[in-house]
């Protein structure tokens, strides 16, 4: 089965009321962990690479590793997605490199830091949609800028700025109509990384109500939640137990994501939880058996720890059991789909 455009997976998720976790990768072990979890649970998968991942791993390595995953797992539909593309050129090069889905994150300027204007975002996203759909590739856009109301300072926004940049449902409606995108990322108070919330988040900092409102207005639009790691206490504890130094922190509870899925969330971005799982497993081996130096001694447990995180999310979000039910389409077939 060739790589699948993301739209195919999200349409199936919407028709069957589930969400799909989108998992960031930089290396072979992470891709293997995802595929092990997908096999164990019969799940479709979205594998995504950020600009940083593309620079670290190089497109050719990423593409061939993901194609190896497809070859070894012919029963699993796999989408290869660009996470947070910052410009038309970044999206264009991803498409040339075989990505079957791209995110044009025009919520920020090309530097990937400063929030942009609505006009810039709508124009650049529309341009990417036109180019991508012409070759059957799916597009995710973002309206509102991610930043996190609490502890979202890593994204460069103050608490007040983050509140100002939450997604405005009116703008969301206009943005979807103007751009014709396939999936809409929204800003509801989450941020990237481990430090999202100072305590278990309540509705004033994790604005799930915005998702409900956006879904009521745009019932046919696939909503994407970024910054959706749950930052489980047990993963924090393993890191700290074996010499790490994480400050107390809270992520997005799995139950809140399940609630989002009831209201149109179809793609759930998770990276940090896997980073925590990998780091904890490696630290444990280093601490308990300092005489070991074969990388496989710590990469194997790291891969298994990531697999466990992926399995839990695949089961919780409802994508488990669906891989063999999806009627896959190729990018070529999607060209005709978009012409209609
Ligand atoms: O967007 C955030 C993802 O976790 C990717 O992070 O840019 O460090 O690869 P990265
Ligand atoms: P986390 O940092 O919460 O895992 O979010 C990842 C993400 O949104 C990637 O785009
Ligand atoms: Zn993100």
Short mmCIF file of C-alpha atoms and ligand atoms in Angstrom, two decimals:
data_model
loop_
_atom_site.label_atom_id
_atom_site.label_comp_id
_atom_site.label_asym_id
_atom_site.label_seq_id
_atom_site.Cartn_x
_atom_site.Cartn_y
_atom_site.Cartn_z
CA UNK A 1 0.00 0.00 0.00
CA UNK A 2 1.53 3.38 -0.93
CA UNK A 3 1.64 6.29 1.55
CA UNK A 4 -1.87 7.61 2.09
CA UNK A 5 -2.99 11.27 1.99
CA UNK A 6 -4.07 12.37 5.48
CA UNK A 7 -7.54 13.40 4.31
CA UNK A 8 -8.41 9.73 3.73
CA UNK A 9 -7.58 8.82 7.34
CA UNK A 10 -9.36 11.83 8.83
CA UNK A 11 -12.51 11.27 6.73
CA UNK A 12 -12.67 7.68 8.00
CA UNK A 13 -12.10 8.90 11.57
CA UNK A 14 -14.94 11.41 11.22
CA UNK A 15 -17.32 8.85 9.72
CA UNK A 16 -16.58 6.50 12.62
CA UNK A 17 -16.20 9.02 15.49
CA UNK A 18 -12.59 8.50 16.47
CA UNK A 19 -9.36 10.50 16.59
CA UNK A 20 -5.93 9.68 15.15
CA UNK A 21 -2.74 10.41 17.07
CA UNK A 22 -0.09 12.15 14.93
CA UNK A 23 3.37 11.16 16.15
CA UNK A 24 6.59 13.10 15.58
CA UNK A 25 9.71 11.23 14.50
CA UNK A 26 13.42 11.89 13.96
CA UNK A 27 14.86 8.38 13.73
CA UNK A 28 14.38 4.70 12.99
CA UNK A 29 13.54 3.56 16.51
CA UNK A 30 10.64 6.04 16.78
CA UNK A 31 9.22 4.87 13.45
CA UNK A 32 9.58 1.23 14.54
CA UNK A 33 7.84 1.99 17.86
CA UNK A 34 4.89 3.52 16.01
CA UNK A 35 4.59 0.57 13.65
CA UNK A 36 4.83 -1.95 16.51
CA UNK A 37 1.98 -0.13 18.23
CA UNK A 38 -0.04 0.05 15.01
CA UNK A 39 0.36 -3.69 14.41
CA UNK A 40 -0.57 -4.52 17.99
CA UNK A 41 -3.75 -2.44 17.78
CA UNK A 42 -4.65 -2.57 14.06
CA UNK A 43 -4.37 1.24 13.85
CA UNK A 44 -3.87 3.62 10.92
CA UNK A 45 -0.96 6.00 11.57
CA UNK A 46 0.11 9.56 10.93
CA UNK A 47 3.87 9.94 11.13
CA UNK A 48 4.97 13.57 11.14
CA UNK A 49 8.26 15.40 10.81
CA UNK A 50 8.92 18.99 11.84
CA UNK A 51 11.36 21.31 10.08
CA UNK A 52 13.82 20.47 12.84
CA UNK A 53 13.31 16.76 12.23
CA UNK A 54 13.89 17.18 8.50
CA UNK A 55 17.12 19.07 9.18
CA UNK A 56 18.30 16.50 11.76
CA UNK A 57 17.40 13.33 9.84
CA UNK A 58 17.49 14.57 6.24
CA UNK A 59 14.49 13.99 3.97
CA UNK A 60 15.98 11.00 2.18
CA UNK A 61 16.57 9.08 5.43
CA UNK A 62 13.10 9.96 6.68
CA UNK A 63 11.42 9.00 3.42
CA UNK A 64 13.23 5.68 3.10
CA UNK A 65 12.66 4.78 6.77
CA UNK A 66 8.96 5.52 6.43
CA UNK A 67 8.77 3.62 3.15
CA UNK A 68 10.44 0.68 4.94
CA UNK A 69 7.68 0.89 7.56
CA UNK A 70 5.08 0.74 4.78
CA UNK A 71 6.82 -2.20 3.09
CA UNK A 72 7.03 -4.18 6.33
CA UNK A 73 3.47 -3.35 7.39
CA UNK A 74 1.36 -3.55 4.22
CA UNK A 75 -1.87 -3.80 6.24
CA UNK A 76 -1.37 -0.44 7.97
CA UNK A 77 -2.33 2.83 6.21
CA UNK A 78 0.47 5.34 6.80
CA UNK A 79 0.44 9.10 6.20
CA UNK A 80 3.72 11.04 6.04
CA UNK A 81 2.95 14.55 7.24
CA UNK A 82 4.95 17.80 7.49
CA UNK A 83 4.46 19.36 10.94
CA UNK A 84 4.45 23.18 11.19
CA UNK A 85 5.59 24.16 7.71
CA UNK A 86 6.60 27.83 7.92
CA UNK A 87 6.48 28.87 4.25
CA UNK A 88 5.30 27.91 0.79
CA UNK A 89 8.84 26.74 -0.06
CA UNK A 90 8.97 24.40 2.96
CA UNK A 91 5.64 22.83 2.00
CA UNK A 92 6.65 22.60 -1.65
CA UNK A 93 9.92 20.83 -0.84
CA UNK A 94 8.08 18.40 1.47
CA UNK A 95 5.69 17.51 -1.34
CA UNK A 96 8.65 16.97 -3.69
CA UNK A 97 10.20 14.69 -1.06
CA UNK A 98 7.15 12.44 -0.92
CA UNK A 99 5.14 13.79 2.03
CA UNK A 100 1.45 12.99 1.44
CA UNK A 101 0.26 15.74 3.74
CA UNK A 102 1.60 19.14 4.81
CA UNK A 103 0.84 21.65 7.51
CA UNK A 104 1.13 25.28 6.44
CA UNK A 105 1.33 27.02 9.79
CA UNK A 106 0.60 30.57 8.73
CA UNK A 107 -0.56 31.49 12.23
CA UNK A 108 3.05 32.54 12.73
CA UNK A 109 5.26 34.56 10.39
CA UNK A 110 7.93 32.80 8.37
CA UNK A 111 10.33 32.97 11.35
CA UNK A 112 8.00 30.52 13.12
CA UNK A 113 7.87 32.80 16.18
CA UNK A 114 5.84 35.98 15.80
CA UNK A 115 2.04 35.71 15.35
CA UNK A 116 1.06 36.81 11.82
CA UNK A 117 -2.03 38.60 10.50
CA UNK A 118 -5.24 36.89 9.42
CA UNK A 119 -4.73 38.15 5.85
CA UNK A 120 -1.21 36.69 5.58
CA UNK A 121 -2.33 33.38 7.05
CA UNK A 122 -5.37 33.00 4.78
CA UNK A 123 -3.42 33.95 1.63
CA UNK A 124 -0.43 31.66 2.22
CA UNK A 125 -2.60 28.73 3.33
CA UNK A 126 -4.80 29.09 0.25
CA UNK A 127 -1.71 29.12 -1.96
CA UNK A 128 -0.43 25.90 -0.36
CA UNK A 129 -3.88 24.28 -0.65
CA UNK A 130 -4.00 25.01 -4.38
CA UNK A 131 -0.52 23.59 -5.01
CA UNK A 132 -0.99 20.55 -2.73
CA UNK A 133 -4.48 19.57 -3.88
CA UNK A 134 -3.31 19.73 -7.52
CA UNK A 135 -1.12 16.69 -6.70
CA UNK A 136 -3.52 15.04 -4.23
CA UNK A 137 -1.65 16.03 -1.05
CA UNK A 138 -3.65 17.01 2.07
CA UNK A 139 -3.25 20.32 3.91
CA UNK A 140 -3.57 21.30 7.55
CA UNK A 141 -3.76 25.00 8.45
CA UNK A 142 -3.83 26.78 11.81
CA UNK A 143 -5.94 29.66 13.02
CA UNK A 144 -5.15 31.39 16.31
CA UNK A 145 -1.59 30.95 17.54
CA UNK A 146 -0.55 28.19 19.89
CA UNK A 147 1.13 29.44 23.03
CA UNK A 148 -0.50 28.07 26.12
CA UNK A 149 -2.28 30.30 28.60
CA UNK A 150 -0.21 28.82 31.39
CA UNK A 151 3.49 28.13 30.96
CA UNK A 152 3.30 28.57 27.20
CA UNK A 153 6.22 30.94 27.32
CA UNK A 154 8.39 28.57 25.33
CA UNK A 155 6.29 29.64 22.36
CA UNK A 156 7.33 33.24 23.03
CA UNK A 157 3.88 34.44 24.10
CA UNK A 158 3.00 35.97 27.46
CA UNK A 159 -0.12 34.77 29.28
CA UNK A 160 -2.06 37.79 28.00
CA UNK A 161 -0.80 37.36 24.42
CA UNK A 162 -1.70 33.67 24.50
CA UNK A 163 -5.25 34.55 25.55
CA UNK A 164 -5.48 37.08 22.70
CA UNK A 165 -4.35 34.46 20.21
CA UNK A 166 -6.82 31.74 21.12
CA UNK A 167 -8.86 30.70 18.10
CA UNK A 168 -11.79 32.99 17.34
CA UNK A 169 -14.67 30.80 16.05
CA UNK A 170 -15.79 33.55 13.62
CA UNK A 171 -12.32 33.69 12.10
CA UNK A 172 -12.15 29.90 12.00
CA UNK A 173 -15.30 29.78 9.91
CA UNK A 174 -14.03 32.42 7.50
CA UNK A 175 -10.58 30.77 7.29
CA UNK A 176 -11.97 27.35 6.36
CA UNK A 177 -14.21 28.85 3.66
CA UNK A 178 -11.44 31.00 2.22
CA UNK A 179 -8.67 28.40 2.17
CA UNK A 180 -10.40 25.08 1.39
CA UNK A 181 -8.03 23.19 3.72
CA UNK A 182 -8.49 19.59 4.90
CA UNK A 183 -7.80 19.98 8.62
CA UNK A 184 -7.87 22.93 10.99
CA UNK A 185 -5.47 23.29 13.93
CA UNK A 186 -6.86 25.46 16.72
CA UNK A 187 -5.37 27.27 19.71
CA UNK A 188 -7.25 26.40 22.90
CA UNK A 189 -4.65 27.00 25.62
CA UNK A 190 -2.19 24.16 25.01
CA UNK A 191 1.47 24.66 24.16
CA UNK A 192 4.27 22.47 22.88
CA UNK A 193 6.66 20.74 25.25
CA UNK A 194 6.49 19.42 28.81
CA UNK A 195 5.50 22.64 30.62
CA UNK A 196 1.88 23.26 29.70
CA UNK A 197 -0.03 23.74 32.95
CA UNK A 198 0.87 24.44 36.60
CA UNK A 199 -1.87 22.17 37.93
CA UNK A 200 -4.39 19.75 36.43
CA UNK A 201 -5.97 22.04 33.82
CA UNK A 202 -9.48 23.38 34.28
CA UNK A 203 -11.75 24.96 31.67
CA UNK A 204 -10.29 28.46 32.14
CA UNK A 205 -6.84 27.45 30.82
CA UNK A 206 -7.75 24.47 28.61
CA UNK A 207 -10.60 25.89 26.55
CA UNK A 208 -12.35 22.75 25.32
CA UNK A 209 -15.50 24.89 25.05
CA UNK A 210 -13.92 26.59 22.02
CA UNK A 211 -13.65 23.22 20.28
CA UNK A 212 -17.36 22.61 20.86
CA UNK A 213 -18.22 26.03 19.45
CA UNK A 214 -15.98 25.61 16.40
CA UNK A 215 -17.42 22.14 15.77
CA UNK A 216 -20.99 23.47 16.00
CA UNK A 217 -20.18 26.03 13.33
CA UNK A 218 -17.98 23.75 11.18
CA UNK A 219 -19.37 20.24 11.68
CA UNK A 220 -17.63 18.92 8.55
CA UNK A 221 -14.16 20.26 9.34
CA UNK A 222 -11.51 18.00 10.85
CA UNK A 223 -10.14 19.71 13.96
CA UNK A 224 -6.51 19.25 15.05
CA UNK A 225 -5.25 19.58 18.63
CA UNK A 226 -1.56 20.50 18.93
CA UNK A 227 0.41 20.34 22.15
CA UNK A 228 -1.63 17.31 23.19
CA UNK A 229 0.88 15.37 25.25
CA UNK A 230 -0.49 14.30 28.62
CA UNK A 231 2.93 14.50 30.33
CA UNK A 232 2.09 11.50 32.56
CA UNK A 233 3.36 11.68 36.13
CA UNK A 234 4.81 8.17 35.89
CA UNK A 235 7.01 9.15 32.94
CA UNK A 236 8.19 12.27 34.78
CA UNK A 237 8.95 10.11 37.84
CA UNK A 238 11.13 7.66 35.91
CA UNK A 239 13.24 10.49 34.50
CA UNK A 240 13.64 12.14 37.91
CA UNK A 241 14.28 8.84 39.67
CA UNK A 242 17.23 8.16 37.39
CA UNK A 243 19.01 11.49 37.62
CA UNK A 244 16.82 13.78 35.49
CA UNK A 245 15.58 17.17 36.62
CA UNK A 246 12.04 17.90 35.43
CA UNK A 247 10.07 20.54 37.29
CA UNK A 248 6.52 19.63 38.36
CA UNK A 249 4.14 20.03 35.43
CA UNK A 250 0.82 18.95 33.92
CA UNK A 251 -0.23 18.10 30.39
CA UNK A 252 -3.53 17.58 28.60
CA UNK A 253 -5.54 14.80 30.33
CA UNK A 254 -6.53 11.94 28.02
CA UNK A 255 -10.17 12.41 29.10
CA UNK A 256 -10.14 15.98 27.75
CA UNK A 257 -8.84 14.73 24.41
CA UNK A 258 -11.61 12.12 24.36
CA UNK A 259 -14.09 14.93 24.93
CA UNK A 260 -12.54 16.84 22.00
CA UNK A 261 -12.94 13.78 19.79
CA UNK A 262 -16.68 13.86 20.50
CA UNK A 263 -16.63 17.39 19.08
CA UNK A 264 -14.75 16.97 15.83
CA UNK A 265 -11.09 16.53 16.87
CA UNK A 266 -9.69 14.04 14.37
CA UNK A 267 -5.92 14.57 14.66
CA UNK A 268 -4.12 14.72 18.00
CA UNK A 269 -0.46 15.77 17.97
CA UNK A 270 1.83 14.01 20.44
CA UNK A 271 5.61 14.31 20.61
CA UNK A 272 6.66 15.19 24.17
CA UNK A 273 5.17 12.05 25.80
CA UNK A 274 7.32 9.88 23.54
CA UNK A 275 10.40 11.98 24.26
CA UNK A 276 9.78 11.50 27.98
CA UNK A 277 9.27 7.75 27.60
CA UNK A 278 12.46 7.33 25.55
CA UNK A 279 14.57 9.45 27.88
CA UNK A 280 13.28 7.70 31.01
CA UNK A 281 14.04 4.25 29.58
CA UNK A 282 17.55 5.26 28.52
CA UNK A 283 18.30 6.90 31.88
CA UNK A 284 17.18 3.73 33.67
CA UNK A 285 19.59 1.54 31.70
CA UNK A 286 22.45 4.00 32.20
CA UNK A 287 21.78 4.22 35.94
CA UNK A 288 21.22 0.53 36.61
CA UNK A 289 23.83 -0.96 34.28
CA UNK A 290 26.56 1.67 33.77
CA UNK A 291 28.87 -0.99 32.35
CA UNK A 292 26.74 -1.34 29.19
CA UNK A 293 27.77 0.52 26.07
CA UNK A 294 26.04 -1.24 23.17
CA UNK A 295 23.41 1.30 21.99
CA UNK A 296 20.93 -1.54 21.50
CA UNK A 297 20.98 -2.13 25.27
CA UNK A 298 19.21 1.20 25.80
CA UNK A 299 17.54 1.81 22.43
CA UNK A 300 15.49 -1.40 22.69
CA UNK A 301 13.86 -0.47 26.02
CA UNK A 302 13.47 3.09 24.73
CA UNK A 303 11.63 1.83 21.66
CA UNK A 304 9.38 -0.35 23.81
CA UNK A 305 8.62 2.54 26.17
CA UNK A 306 7.56 4.67 23.19
CA UNK A 307 5.49 1.81 21.80
CA UNK A 308 3.56 1.61 25.07
CA UNK A 309 2.78 5.35 24.92
CA UNK A 310 1.56 4.97 21.33
CA UNK A 311 -0.61 1.92 22.12
CA UNK A 312 -2.36 3.75 24.97
CA UNK A 313 -3.15 6.72 22.75
CA UNK A 314 -4.29 4.59 19.79
CA UNK A 315 -6.68 2.69 22.05
CA UNK A 316 -7.87 5.77 23.95
CA UNK A 317 -8.52 7.87 20.85
CA UNK A 318 -10.44 5.01 19.17
CA UNK A 319 -8.26 4.52 16.10
CA UNK A 320 -7.40 0.97 17.25
CA UNK A 321 -9.19 -1.67 15.19
CA UNK A 322 -9.59 0.56 12.15
CA UNK A 323 -6.50 0.00 9.98
CA UNK A 324 -8.05 -2.82 7.99
CA UNK A 325 -11.39 -1.03 7.61
CA UNK A 326 -10.07 1.95 5.66
CA UNK A 327 -10.48 2.05 1.92
CA UNK A 328 -7.23 3.74 0.97
CA UNK A 329 -6.85 6.23 -1.85
CA UNK A 330 -3.63 7.32 -3.50
CA UNK A 331 -2.59 10.93 -4.07
CA UNK A 332 -3.50 10.40 -7.74
CA UNK A 333 -7.05 9.42 -6.78
CA UNK A 334 -7.24 12.43 -4.46
CA UNK A 335 -6.48 14.74 -7.40
CA UNK A 336 -9.85 13.72 -8.88
CA UNK A 337 -11.51 14.00 -5.46
CA UNK A 338 -10.46 17.65 -5.17
CA UNK A 339 -11.54 18.47 -8.74
CA UNK A 340 -15.15 17.55 -7.93
O1 LIG B 1 5.94 21.16 16.99
C1 LIG B 1 6.52 20.57 17.86
C2 LIG B 1 7.01 19.19 17.74
O2 LIG B 1 7.13 18.64 19.03
C3 LIG B 1 8.31 19.10 16.99
O3 LIG B 1 9.35 19.62 17.73
O4 LIG B 1 10.57 21.24 16.26
O5 LIG B 1 11.70 20.15 18.23
O6 LIG B 1 11.17 18.82 16.16
P1 LIG B 1 10.79 19.98 17.05
P1 LIG B 2 3.47 18.03 22.46
O1 LIG B 2 4.70 18.84 22.73
O2 LIG B 2 2.41 18.30 23.48
O3 LIG B 2 3.75 16.59 22.32
O4 LIG B 2 2.86 18.54 21.07
C1 LIG B 2 3.37 18.10 19.84
C2 LIG B 2 2.85 18.89 18.69
O5 LIG B 2 1.87 19.62 18.77
C3 LIG B 2 3.55 18.72 17.40
O6 LIG B 2 3.06 19.56 16.41
ZN1 LIG B 3 2.33 21.48 16.99
#
